[in-house]
mmCIF file of C-alpha atoms and ligand atoms in Angstrom:
data_model
loop_
_atom_site.group_PDB
_atom_site.id
_atom_site.type_symbol
_atom_site.label_atom_id
_atom_site.label_comp_id
_atom_site.label_asym_id
_atom_site.label_seq_id
_atom_site.Cartn_x
_atom_site.Cartn_y
_atom_site.Cartn_z
ATOM 1 C CA MET A 1 111.147 145.140 109.649
ATOM 2 C CA GLN A 2 109.180 144.898 112.858
ATOM 3 C CA THR A 3 106.314 147.376 113.346
ATOM 4 C CA TYR A 4 105.056 148.313 116.793
ATOM 5 C CA GLU A 5 102.028 150.330 117.834
ATOM 6 C CA PHE A 6 101.914 152.115 121.150
ATOM 7 C CA ASP A 7 99.766 154.716 122.850
ATOM 8 C CA THR A 8 102.918 156.533 123.950
ATOM 9 C CA VAL A 9 106.468 156.376 122.692
ATOM 10 C CA ILE A 10 109.033 158.030 124.927
ATOM 11 C CA LEU A 11 112.281 159.075 123.261
ATOM 12 C CA GLY A 12 115.183 158.948 125.700
ATOM 13 C CA GLY A 13 115.762 156.773 128.758
ATOM 14 C CA GLY A 14 117.309 159.301 131.164
ATOM 15 C CA PRO A 15 115.582 160.509 134.329
ATOM 16 C CA ALA A 16 112.927 162.466 132.405
ATOM 17 C CA GLY A 17 112.114 159.535 130.104
ATOM 18 C CA LEU A 18 112.145 156.934 132.872
ATOM 19 C CA ALA A 19 109.900 159.053 135.114
ATOM 20 C CA ALA A 20 107.555 159.592 132.158
ATOM 21 C CA ALA A 21 107.558 155.819 131.551
ATOM 22 C CA ILE A 22 106.558 155.149 135.164
ATOM 23 C CA TYR A 23 103.703 157.650 135.039
ATOM 24 C CA ALA A 24 102.493 156.662 131.569
ATOM 25 C CA SER A 25 102.463 152.926 132.239
ATOM 26 C CA ARG A 26 100.755 153.476 135.582
ATOM 27 C CA GLY A 27 98.196 155.474 133.611
ATOM 28 C CA ALA A 28 97.390 152.180 131.843
ATOM 29 C CA VAL A 29 98.544 153.245 128.395
ATOM 30 C CA SER A 30 100.839 151.056 126.308
ATOM 31 C CA THR A 31 104.276 152.624 126.619
ATOM 32 C CA ALA A 32 107.532 152.195 124.730
ATOM 33 C CA LEU A 33 110.806 153.680 125.906
ATOM 34 C CA ILE A 34 113.436 154.092 123.198
ATOM 35 C CA ASP A 35 117.066 155.090 123.669
ATOM 36 C CA ILE A 36 120.003 155.302 121.310
ATOM 37 C CA SER A 37 122.126 153.822 124.076
ATOM 38 C CA MET A 38 121.384 151.957 127.309
ATOM 39 C CA MET A 39 118.785 153.392 129.696
ATOM 40 C CA GLY A 40 119.948 155.828 132.380
ATOM 41 C CA GLY A 41 120.988 158.879 130.394
ATOM 42 C CA GLN A 42 123.601 161.407 131.484
ATOM 43 C CA PRO A 43 123.349 160.862 135.285
ATOM 44 C CA SER A 44 124.578 157.290 134.820
ATOM 45 C CA ASN A 45 128.011 158.862 134.345
ATOM 46 C CA TYR A 46 127.897 161.010 137.474
ATOM 47 C CA LEU A 47 130.096 159.731 140.250
ATOM 48 C CA GLU A 48 127.737 160.857 142.987
ATOM 49 C CA LEU A 49 124.649 162.976 143.437
ATOM 50 C CA GLU A 50 124.081 164.835 146.669
ATOM 51 C CA ASN A 51 120.900 166.663 145.820
ATOM 52 C CA TYR A 52 118.349 164.016 144.885
ATOM 53 C CA PRO A 53 115.835 164.057 147.745
ATOM 54 C CA GLY A 54 115.772 160.945 149.884
ATOM 55 C CA PHE A 55 119.348 160.025 148.979
ATOM 56 C CA PRO A 56 121.919 162.241 150.749
ATOM 57 C CA VAL A 57 124.592 160.581 148.599
ATOM 58 C CA ILE A 58 123.970 158.126 145.775
ATOM 59 C CA GLY A 59 125.962 157.052 142.724
ATOM 60 C CA GLY A 60 124.472 158.341 139.477
ATOM 61 C CA TYR A 61 124.433 154.856 137.974
ATOM 62 C CA ASP A 62 122.764 153.418 141.096
ATOM 63 C CA LEU A 63 120.040 156.049 141.061
ATOM 64 C CA MET A 64 119.272 155.498 137.386
ATOM 65 C CA GLU A 65 119.197 151.744 137.941
ATOM 66 C CA LYS A 66 116.513 152.330 140.573
ATOM 67 C CA PHE A 67 114.544 154.493 138.118
ATOM 68 C CA GLU A 68 114.777 151.736 135.512
ATOM 69 C CA GLU A 69 113.760 148.940 137.897
ATOM 70 C CA HIS A 70 110.825 151.078 138.932
ATOM 71 C CA ALA A 71 109.742 151.542 135.305
ATOM 72 C CA ASP A 72 110.148 147.782 134.702
ATOM 73 C CA LYS A 73 107.718 147.101 137.522
ATOM 74 C CA PHE A 74 104.903 148.738 135.557
ATOM 75 C CA GLY A 75 105.572 146.882 132.335
ATOM 76 C CA VAL A 76 107.053 149.574 130.126
ATOM 77 C CA GLN A 77 108.569 148.052 126.982
ATOM 78 C CA LYS A 78 112.180 149.133 126.611
ATOM 79 C CA PHE A 79 114.040 149.419 123.328
ATOM 80 C CA PRO A 80 117.693 150.312 124.023
ATOM 81 C CA MET A 81 120.406 150.822 121.378
ATOM 82 C CA GLN A 82 118.021 152.126 118.729
ATOM 83 C CA GLU A 83 119.608 154.086 115.941
ATOM 84 C CA ILE A 84 116.981 156.633 114.918
ATOM 85 C CA GLU A 85 116.623 157.290 111.209
ATOM 86 C CA LYS A 86 113.503 159.423 111.035
ATOM 87 C CA ILE A 87 110.933 160.991 113.309
ATOM 88 C CA ASP A 88 107.605 162.256 111.996
ATOM 89 C CA LEU A 89 105.728 164.006 114.776
ATOM 90 C CA VAL A 90 103.068 165.533 112.562
ATOM 91 C CA SER A 91 101.705 162.437 110.871
ATOM 92 C CA VAL A 92 98.844 160.338 112.274
ATOM 93 C CA PRO A 93 100.028 158.058 113.757
ATOM 94 C CA LYS A 94 103.344 159.631 114.705
ATOM 95 C CA ILE A 95 106.248 157.592 113.350
ATOM 96 C CA ILE A 96 109.637 156.830 114.812
ATOM 97 C CA LEU A 97 111.758 154.868 112.410
ATOM 98 C CA THR A 98 114.892 153.185 113.706
ATOM 99 C CA LYS A 99 117.342 150.874 111.936
ATOM 100 C CA GLU A 100 115.522 147.908 113.507
ATOM 101 C CA ALA A 101 111.858 148.857 113.683
ATOM 102 C CA GLU A 102 109.029 151.251 112.995
ATOM 103 C CA PHE A 103 107.185 152.612 116.021
ATOM 104 C CA ARG A 104 103.703 154.087 115.555
ATOM 105 C CA ALA A 105 102.423 156.213 118.377
ATOM 106 C CA LYS A 106 99.405 158.283 119.319
ATOM 107 C CA THR A 107 101.566 160.438 121.567
ATOM 108 C CA VAL A 108 105.299 161.061 121.743
ATOM 109 C CA ILE A 109 107.188 162.284 124.779
ATOM 110 C CA ILE A 110 110.573 163.739 123.822
ATOM 111 C CA ALA A 111 113.112 163.182 126.601
ATOM 112 C CA THR A 112 116.293 163.156 124.570
ATOM 113 C CA GLY A 113 118.272 165.446 126.892
ATOM 114 C CA ALA A 114 121.158 167.710 126.017
ATOM 115 C CA GLN A 115 124.893 167.468 125.625
ATOM 116 C CA PRO A 116 127.854 169.741 126.315
ATOM 117 C CA MET A 117 128.683 172.245 123.605
ATOM 118 C CA LYS A 118 132.063 171.473 122.074
ATOM 119 C CA LEU A 119 134.901 173.952 121.591
ATOM 120 C CA GLY A 120 135.500 172.589 118.113
ATOM 121 C CA VAL A 121 139.279 172.997 118.258
ATOM 122 C CA PRO A 122 142.031 170.577 117.233
ATOM 123 C CA GLY A 123 142.852 168.079 119.977
ATOM 124 C CA GLU A 124 139.472 168.327 121.710
ATOM 125 C CA LYS A 125 137.936 165.199 120.198
ATOM 126 C CA GLU A 126 141.243 163.330 120.156
ATOM 127 C CA PHE A 127 141.898 163.780 123.888
ATOM 128 C CA VAL A 128 138.435 163.017 125.277
ATOM 129 C CA GLY A 129 139.059 160.688 128.223
ATOM 130 C CA ARG A 130 142.782 161.500 128.117
ATOM 131 C CA GLY A 131 142.680 165.028 129.467
ATOM 132 C CA VAL A 132 139.536 166.493 127.939
ATOM 133 C CA SER A 133 136.399 166.047 130.013
ATOM 134 C CA TYR A 134 132.945 167.597 130.091
ATOM 135 C CA CYS A 135 132.178 166.294 133.579
ATOM 136 C CA ALA A 136 134.194 167.537 136.548
ATOM 137 C CA VAL A 137 132.139 165.405 138.905
ATOM 138 C CA CYS A 138 132.909 162.254 136.911
ATOM 139 C CA ASP A 139 136.589 162.888 136.257
ATOM 140 C CA GLY A 140 137.805 165.439 138.810
ATOM 141 C CA ALA A 141 139.386 162.831 141.055
ATOM 142 C CA PHE A 142 141.797 161.871 138.250
ATOM 143 C CA TYR A 143 143.391 165.307 138.566
ATOM 144 C CA LYS A 144 144.601 165.092 142.163
ATOM 145 C CA ASP A 145 147.525 167.513 142.609
ATOM 146 C CA LYS A 146 147.458 168.374 138.884
ATOM 147 C CA THR A 147 146.796 171.564 136.924
ATOM 148 C CA VAL A 148 143.590 171.908 134.940
ATOM 149 C CA ALA A 149 141.791 174.540 132.893
ATOM 150 C CA VAL A 150 138.063 175.167 132.752
ATOM 151 C CA VAL A 151 136.783 177.020 129.712
ATOM 152 C CA GLY A 152 133.792 179.370 130.013
ATOM 153 C CA GLY A 153 132.476 182.107 132.254
ATOM 154 C CA GLY A 154 128.960 180.938 133.166
ATOM 155 C CA ASN A 155 127.670 179.302 136.342
ATOM 156 C CA SER A 156 128.664 175.844 135.145
ATOM 157 C CA ALA A 157 132.272 176.790 134.395
ATOM 158 C CA VAL A 158 132.803 178.646 137.658
ATOM 159 C CA GLU A 159 131.022 176.107 139.870
ATOM 160 C CA GLU A 160 132.814 173.176 138.269
ATOM 161 C CA ALA A 161 136.142 175.006 138.558
ATOM 162 C CA MET A 162 135.525 175.356 142.281
ATOM 163 C CA TYR A 163 134.640 171.681 142.481
ATOM 164 C CA LEU A 164 137.915 170.813 140.729
ATOM 165 C CA THR A 165 139.907 172.699 143.376
ATOM 166 C CA LYS A 166 139.050 169.804 145.725
ATOM 167 C CA PHE A 167 141.510 167.738 143.717
ATOM 168 C CA ALA A 168 143.721 169.899 141.517
ATOM 169 C CA ASN A 169 146.529 172.111 142.793
ATOM 170 C CA LYS A 170 145.640 174.828 140.333
ATOM 171 C CA VAL A 171 142.578 175.569 138.232
ATOM 172 C CA TYR A 172 142.639 178.149 135.442
ATOM 173 C CA ILE A 173 139.359 179.609 134.237
ATOM 174 C CA ILE A 174 139.805 180.639 130.624
ATOM 175 C CA HIS A 175 137.136 183.091 129.561
ATOM 176 C CA ARG A 176 136.712 184.863 126.253
ATOM 177 C CA ARG A 177 135.712 188.160 127.904
ATOM 178 C CA GLY A 178 137.022 190.271 130.798
ATOM 179 C CA GLU A 179 133.944 189.673 132.926
ATOM 180 C CA LEU A 180 132.139 186.532 134.048
ATOM 181 C CA ARG A 181 128.574 185.666 133.145
ATOM 182 C CA ALA A 182 128.093 183.574 136.323
ATOM 183 C CA ASP A 183 125.883 184.801 139.183
ATOM 184 C CA LYS A 184 127.606 187.364 141.428
ATOM 185 C CA ILE A 185 127.557 185.094 144.479
ATOM 186 C CA VAL A 186 129.242 182.322 142.492
ATOM 187 C CA GLN A 187 131.813 184.803 141.163
ATOM 188 C CA GLU A 188 132.654 186.070 144.642
ATOM 189 C CA ARG A 189 133.343 182.556 145.898
ATOM 190 C CA ALA A 190 135.615 181.880 142.931
ATOM 191 C CA PHE A 191 137.526 185.160 143.346
ATOM 192 C CA LYS A 192 138.240 184.175 146.952
ATOM 193 C CA ASN A 193 139.502 180.715 146.007
ATOM 194 C CA GLU A 194 143.294 180.805 145.996
ATOM 195 C CA LYS A 195 143.633 177.792 143.708
ATOM 196 C CA ILE A 196 141.732 179.544 140.901
ATOM 197 C CA GLU A 197 143.457 181.854 138.434
ATOM 198 C CA PHE A 198 141.567 183.658 135.689
ATOM 199 C CA VAL A 199 142.831 183.946 132.152
ATOM 200 C CA TRP A 200 140.722 186.755 130.719
ATOM 201 C CA ASN A 201 139.904 187.663 127.127
ATOM 202 C CA SER A 202 141.258 184.366 125.909
ATOM 203 C CA ILE A 203 140.085 181.453 123.820
ATOM 204 C CA VAL A 204 141.477 177.961 123.416
ATOM 205 C CA LYS A 205 142.879 177.442 119.928
ATOM 206 C CA GLU A 206 144.195 173.920 120.364
ATOM 207 C CA ILE A 207 144.612 171.191 122.961
ATOM 208 C CA GLN A 208 147.965 169.442 122.803
ATOM 209 C CA GLY A 209 149.441 166.314 124.341
ATOM 210 C CA ASP A 210 151.159 162.996 123.815
ATOM 211 C CA ASP A 211 149.306 160.114 125.420
ATOM 212 C CA LEU A 212 147.686 162.625 127.748
ATOM 213 C CA VAL A 213 147.026 166.347 127.473
ATOM 214 C CA HIS A 214 149.972 168.518 128.439
ATOM 215 C CA SER A 215 148.980 172.005 127.290
ATOM 216 C CA ALA A 216 146.442 174.333 125.746
ATOM 217 C CA VAL A 217 147.249 176.882 123.091
ATOM 218 C CA LEU A 218 145.507 180.160 123.919
ATOM 219 C CA GLU A 219 144.837 183.314 121.992
ATOM 220 C CA ASN A 220 144.269 186.625 123.720
ATOM 221 C CA VAL A 221 141.374 188.040 121.695
ATOM 222 C CA LYS A 222 142.358 191.636 122.509
ATOM 223 C CA THR A 223 146.069 191.451 121.637
ATOM 224 C CA ASN A 224 145.989 188.356 119.379
ATOM 225 C CA GLU A 225 148.937 187.083 121.376
ATOM 226 C CA ILE A 226 149.325 183.306 121.283
ATOM 227 C CA SER A 227 150.525 181.526 124.398
ATOM 228 C CA ASN A 228 150.946 178.013 125.684
ATOM 229 C CA LEU A 229 149.424 177.060 129.031
ATOM 230 C CA ALA A 230 150.726 173.888 130.677
ATOM 231 C CA VAL A 231 147.713 171.891 131.895
ATOM 232 C CA ASN A 232 146.940 168.226 132.503
ATOM 233 C CA GLY A 233 143.243 168.601 131.816
ATOM 234 C CA VAL A 234 140.795 170.815 129.944
ATOM 235 C CA PHE A 235 137.135 171.017 130.989
ATOM 236 C CA PRO A 236 135.004 172.963 128.469
ATOM 237 C CA TYR A 237 131.858 174.364 130.115
ATOM 238 C CA ILE A 238 130.604 176.693 127.416
ATOM 239 C CA GLY A 239 126.937 175.738 127.496
ATOM 240 C CA ILE A 240 124.828 172.841 126.365
ATOM 241 C CA VAL A 241 122.936 171.953 123.222
ATOM 242 C CA PRO A 242 119.708 169.961 123.069
ATOM 243 C CA ASN A 243 119.606 166.544 121.392
ATOM 244 C CA VAL A 244 117.076 167.374 118.708
ATOM 245 C CA GLU A 245 118.399 165.540 115.678
ATOM 246 C CA HIS A 246 115.447 164.443 113.466
ATOM 247 C CA ILE A 247 113.162 166.663 115.590
ATOM 248 C CA SER A 248 114.350 170.204 114.795
ATOM 249 C CA GLY A 249 112.040 172.159 112.568
ATOM 250 C CA GLN A 250 108.942 170.166 113.504
ATOM 251 C CA VAL A 251 108.259 171.671 116.941
ATOM 252 C CA GLU A 252 108.661 175.210 118.196
ATOM 253 C CA GLN A 253 112.183 175.760 119.591
ATOM 254 C CA ASP A 254 114.095 178.675 121.093
ATOM 255 C CA ALA A 255 117.205 180.233 119.550
ATOM 256 C CA GLY A 256 119.381 177.551 121.152
ATOM 257 C CA GLY A 257 117.213 174.735 119.768
ATOM 258 C CA PHE A 258 115.566 173.883 123.108
ATOM 259 C CA ILE A 259 111.947 172.775 122.705
ATOM 260 C CA ILE A 260 109.350 175.204 123.947
ATOM 261 C CA THR A 261 106.548 173.728 126.043
ATOM 262 C CA ASP A 262 103.705 174.993 128.155
ATOM 263 C CA GLU A 263 103.403 174.081 131.828
ATOM 264 C CA THR A 264 101.878 170.691 130.908
ATOM 265 C CA MET A 265 104.994 169.914 128.786
ATOM 266 C CA LYS A 266 102.890 170.158 125.617
ATOM 267 C CA THR A 267 104.847 171.287 122.561
ATOM 268 C CA SER A 268 103.529 173.154 119.537
ATOM 269 C CA ILE A 269 102.299 169.833 118.075
ATOM 270 C CA ASP A 270 99.197 168.086 119.440
ATOM 271 C CA GLY A 271 100.091 164.886 121.240
ATOM 272 C CA VAL A 272 103.786 165.718 121.443
ATOM 273 C CA PHE A 273 105.332 166.529 124.811
ATOM 274 C CA ALA A 274 108.917 167.458 125.736
ATOM 275 C CA VAL A 275 110.440 166.843 129.157
ATOM 276 C CA GLY A 276 113.781 167.310 130.876
ATOM 277 C CA ASP A 277 116.946 168.948 129.563
ATOM 278 C CA VAL A 278 115.783 169.034 125.937
ATOM 279 C CA ARG A 279 113.117 171.624 126.703
ATOM 280 C CA LYS A 280 113.503 175.302 127.492
ATOM 281 C CA THR A 281 113.669 175.242 131.271
ATOM 282 C CA PRO A 282 115.352 177.321 133.992
ATOM 283 C CA LEU A 283 116.936 174.363 135.812
ATOM 284 C CA ARG A 284 118.443 171.151 134.458
ATOM 285 C CA GLN A 285 118.787 168.644 137.265
ATOM 286 C CA VAL A 286 117.729 165.014 137.796
ATOM 287 C CA ILE A 287 114.888 166.139 140.027
ATOM 288 C CA THR A 288 113.519 168.660 137.520
ATOM 289 C CA ALA A 289 113.861 166.150 134.685
ATOM 290 C CA ALA A 290 111.933 163.566 136.700
ATOM 291 C CA SER A 291 109.305 166.138 137.599
ATOM 292 C CA ASP A 292 108.911 167.109 133.927
ATOM 293 C CA GLY A 293 108.557 163.437 133.034
ATOM 294 C CA ALA A 294 105.711 163.020 135.499
ATOM 295 C CA VAL A 295 103.872 166.114 134.266
ATOM 296 C CA GLY A 296 104.366 165.247 130.581
ATOM 297 C CA ALA A 297 103.183 161.672 130.992
ATOM 298 C CA VAL A 298 100.107 162.628 132.993
ATOM 299 C CA TYR A 299 99.101 165.106 130.269
ATOM 300 C CA ALA A 300 99.895 162.590 127.535
ATOM 301 C CA VAL A 301 97.500 160.170 129.250
ATOM 302 C CA LYS A 302 94.853 162.917 129.472
ATOM 303 C CA TYR A 303 95.393 163.590 125.749
ATOM 304 C CA LEU A 304 94.907 159.880 124.983
ATOM 305 C CA GLU A 305 91.713 159.789 127.027
ATOM 306 C CA ALA A 306 90.366 162.739 125.039
ATOM 307 C CA LEU A 307 91.288 160.969 121.780
ATOM 308 C CA LYS A 308 88.948 158.084 122.602
ATOM 309 C CA ASP A 309 86.038 160.356 121.672
ATOM 310 C CA VAL A 310 87.350 160.916 118.133
ATOM 311 C CA PRO A 311 88.042 158.277 115.456
ATOM 312 C CA GLN A 312 91.755 157.470 115.035
ATOM 313 C CA LYS A 313 93.840 155.684 112.447
ATOM 314 C CA VAL A 314 96.073 153.884 114.985
HETATM 315 P P1 LIG B 401 126.039 179.779 129.933
HETATM 316 O O1 LIG B 401 125.464 180.502 131.094
HETATM 317 O O2 LIG B 401 125.400 179.934 128.605
HETATM 318 O O3 LIG B 401 127.572 180.218 129.847
HETATM 319 C C1 LIG B 401 128.387 179.753 128.806
HETATM 320 C C2 LIG B 401 129.736 180.439 128.949
HETATM 321 O O4 LIG B 401 130.598 179.925 127.951
HETATM 322 C C3 LIG B 401 129.666 181.950 128.776
HETATM 323 O O5 LIG B 401 130.516 182.590 129.691
HETATM 324 C C4 LIG B 401 130.132 182.148 127.335
HETATM 325 O O6 LIG B 401 130.830 183.352 127.153
HETATM 326 C C5 LIG B 401 131.088 181.000 127.154
HETATM 327 N N1 LIG B 401 131.129 180.529 125.772
HETATM 328 C C6 LIG B 401 130.100 180.195 124.964
HETATM 329 N N2 LIG B 401 130.541 179.741 123.775
HETATM 330 C C7 LIG B 401 131.890 179.796 123.837
HETATM 331 C C8 LIG B 401 132.908 179.449 122.931
HETATM 332 N N3 LIG B 401 132.644 178.949 121.709
HETATM 333 N N4 LIG B 401 134.211 179.626 123.307
HETATM 334 C C9 LIG B 401 134.486 180.107 124.542
HETATM 335 N N5 LIG B 401 133.558 180.443 125.452
HETATM 336 C C10 LIG B 401 132.274 180.289 125.104
HETATM 337 O O7 LIG B 401 126.130 178.183 130.162
HETATM 338 P P2 LIG B 401 126.232 177.353 131.511
HETATM 339 O O8 LIG B 401 127.246 177.931 132.428
HETATM 340 O O9 LIG B 401 126.367 175.929 131.085
HETATM 341 O O10 LIG B 401 124.804 177.529 132.162
HETATM 342 C C11 LIG B 401 123.632 177.180 131.432
HETATM 343 C C12 LIG B 401 122.406 177.589 132.273
HETATM 344 O O11 LIG B 401 122.346 176.789 133.459
HETATM 345 C C13 LIG B 401 122.505 179.037 132.729
HETATM 346 O O12 LIG B 401 121.218 179.582 132.746
HETATM 347 C C14 LIG B 401 123.038 178.929 134.130
HETATM 348 O O13 LIG B 401 122.704 180.015 134.967
HETATM 349 C C15 LIG B 401 122.367 177.627 134.595
HETATM 350 N N6 LIG B 401 123.168 177.013 135.655
HETATM 351 C C16 LIG B 401 122.808 177.305 136.926
HETATM 352 C C17 LIG B 401 123.524 176.770 137.972
HETATM 353 C C18 LIG B 401 123.105 177.124 139.356
HETATM 354 O O14 LIG B 401 122.151 177.874 139.509
HETATM 355 N N7 LIG B 401 123.743 176.621 140.382
HETATM 356 C C19 LIG B 401 124.621 175.947 137.747
HETATM 357 C C20 LIG B 401 124.978 175.676 136.422
HETATM 358 C C21 LIG B 401 124.244 176.231 135.388
HETATM 359 P P3 LIG B 401 130.072 184.776 127.202
HETATM 360 O O15 LIG B 401 129.845 185.049 128.651
HETATM 361 O O16 LIG B 401 131.058 185.691 126.568
HETATM 362 O O17 LIG B 401 128.826 184.604 126.394
#
């Protein structure tokens, strides 16, 4: 098995990881960027972004390609498609073991992102891409003149439901309580939207279909009444969970598993930084992920400079 030694290993090649790679390699430290998939992260799947400064409209894939080309320019070593087996953030050096190689690092920048929370009901997994979607922006256009349901009552659910009304004839918002969690201003807009109908106090029990989804089985949690709602698509927006497999338990995390950092992106472990969606942060956008990446990498470089004064094993 191949063994590599780097000053900094960045876990995750989305906007946070790629921005960190640019800043770390420009800081003249040897930098590896590891991803379980190809580089680009979640935004690669976004049809378009309209809020990344400098680009009034840009495809998500195109923007991430620019990030990656930029990182390439500074000589970051990329390791895509790495299946992680073990991460030891406490040892000296820090170890990232994948199926193919062992990476030894003086600093680690965690940029593994987050993923949508799943409903965990029958039919959900089976119909992904055939009526179940976690990305209205990516898939909304497939539901032109159709009927869809969004599940959840937070900002994401309500905002994405409104986005879906651009395409769909009718959008149900299925919420487990009788009151939304979303910000009042967001709620007011949704209440005014004639294409949106709320299904209160209800949960999805099952998603049904043939080749494609045709209905959702609902339960009213107050009356226990079961009903069948005819829909062509179901968009669960019930929150997100951080990608912290092999990491949980080593660093300080909040109740949802998000990694807690200080303003320099430092975690509870010396030499370990967390950036982007995986950390506890008030806003999860490409721009904030990139900003985190810059801050984390600059402080990782400062950490490495300070290490030069003390003997190290790496
Ligand atoms: P969220 O605010 O945590 O809301 C999740 C929603 O899903 C809640 O209404 C919750 O119901 C419901 N839910 C959770 N688990 C469920 C389950 N198993 N079955 C059915 N329903 C379930 O998540 P979010 O909307 O993704 O937002 C995450 C964060 O990003 C929030 O801080 C939000 O404000 C922020 N955000 C901001 C913006 C913006 O500012 N424009 C846009 C999007 C997101 P309960 O209400 O009953 O708990």
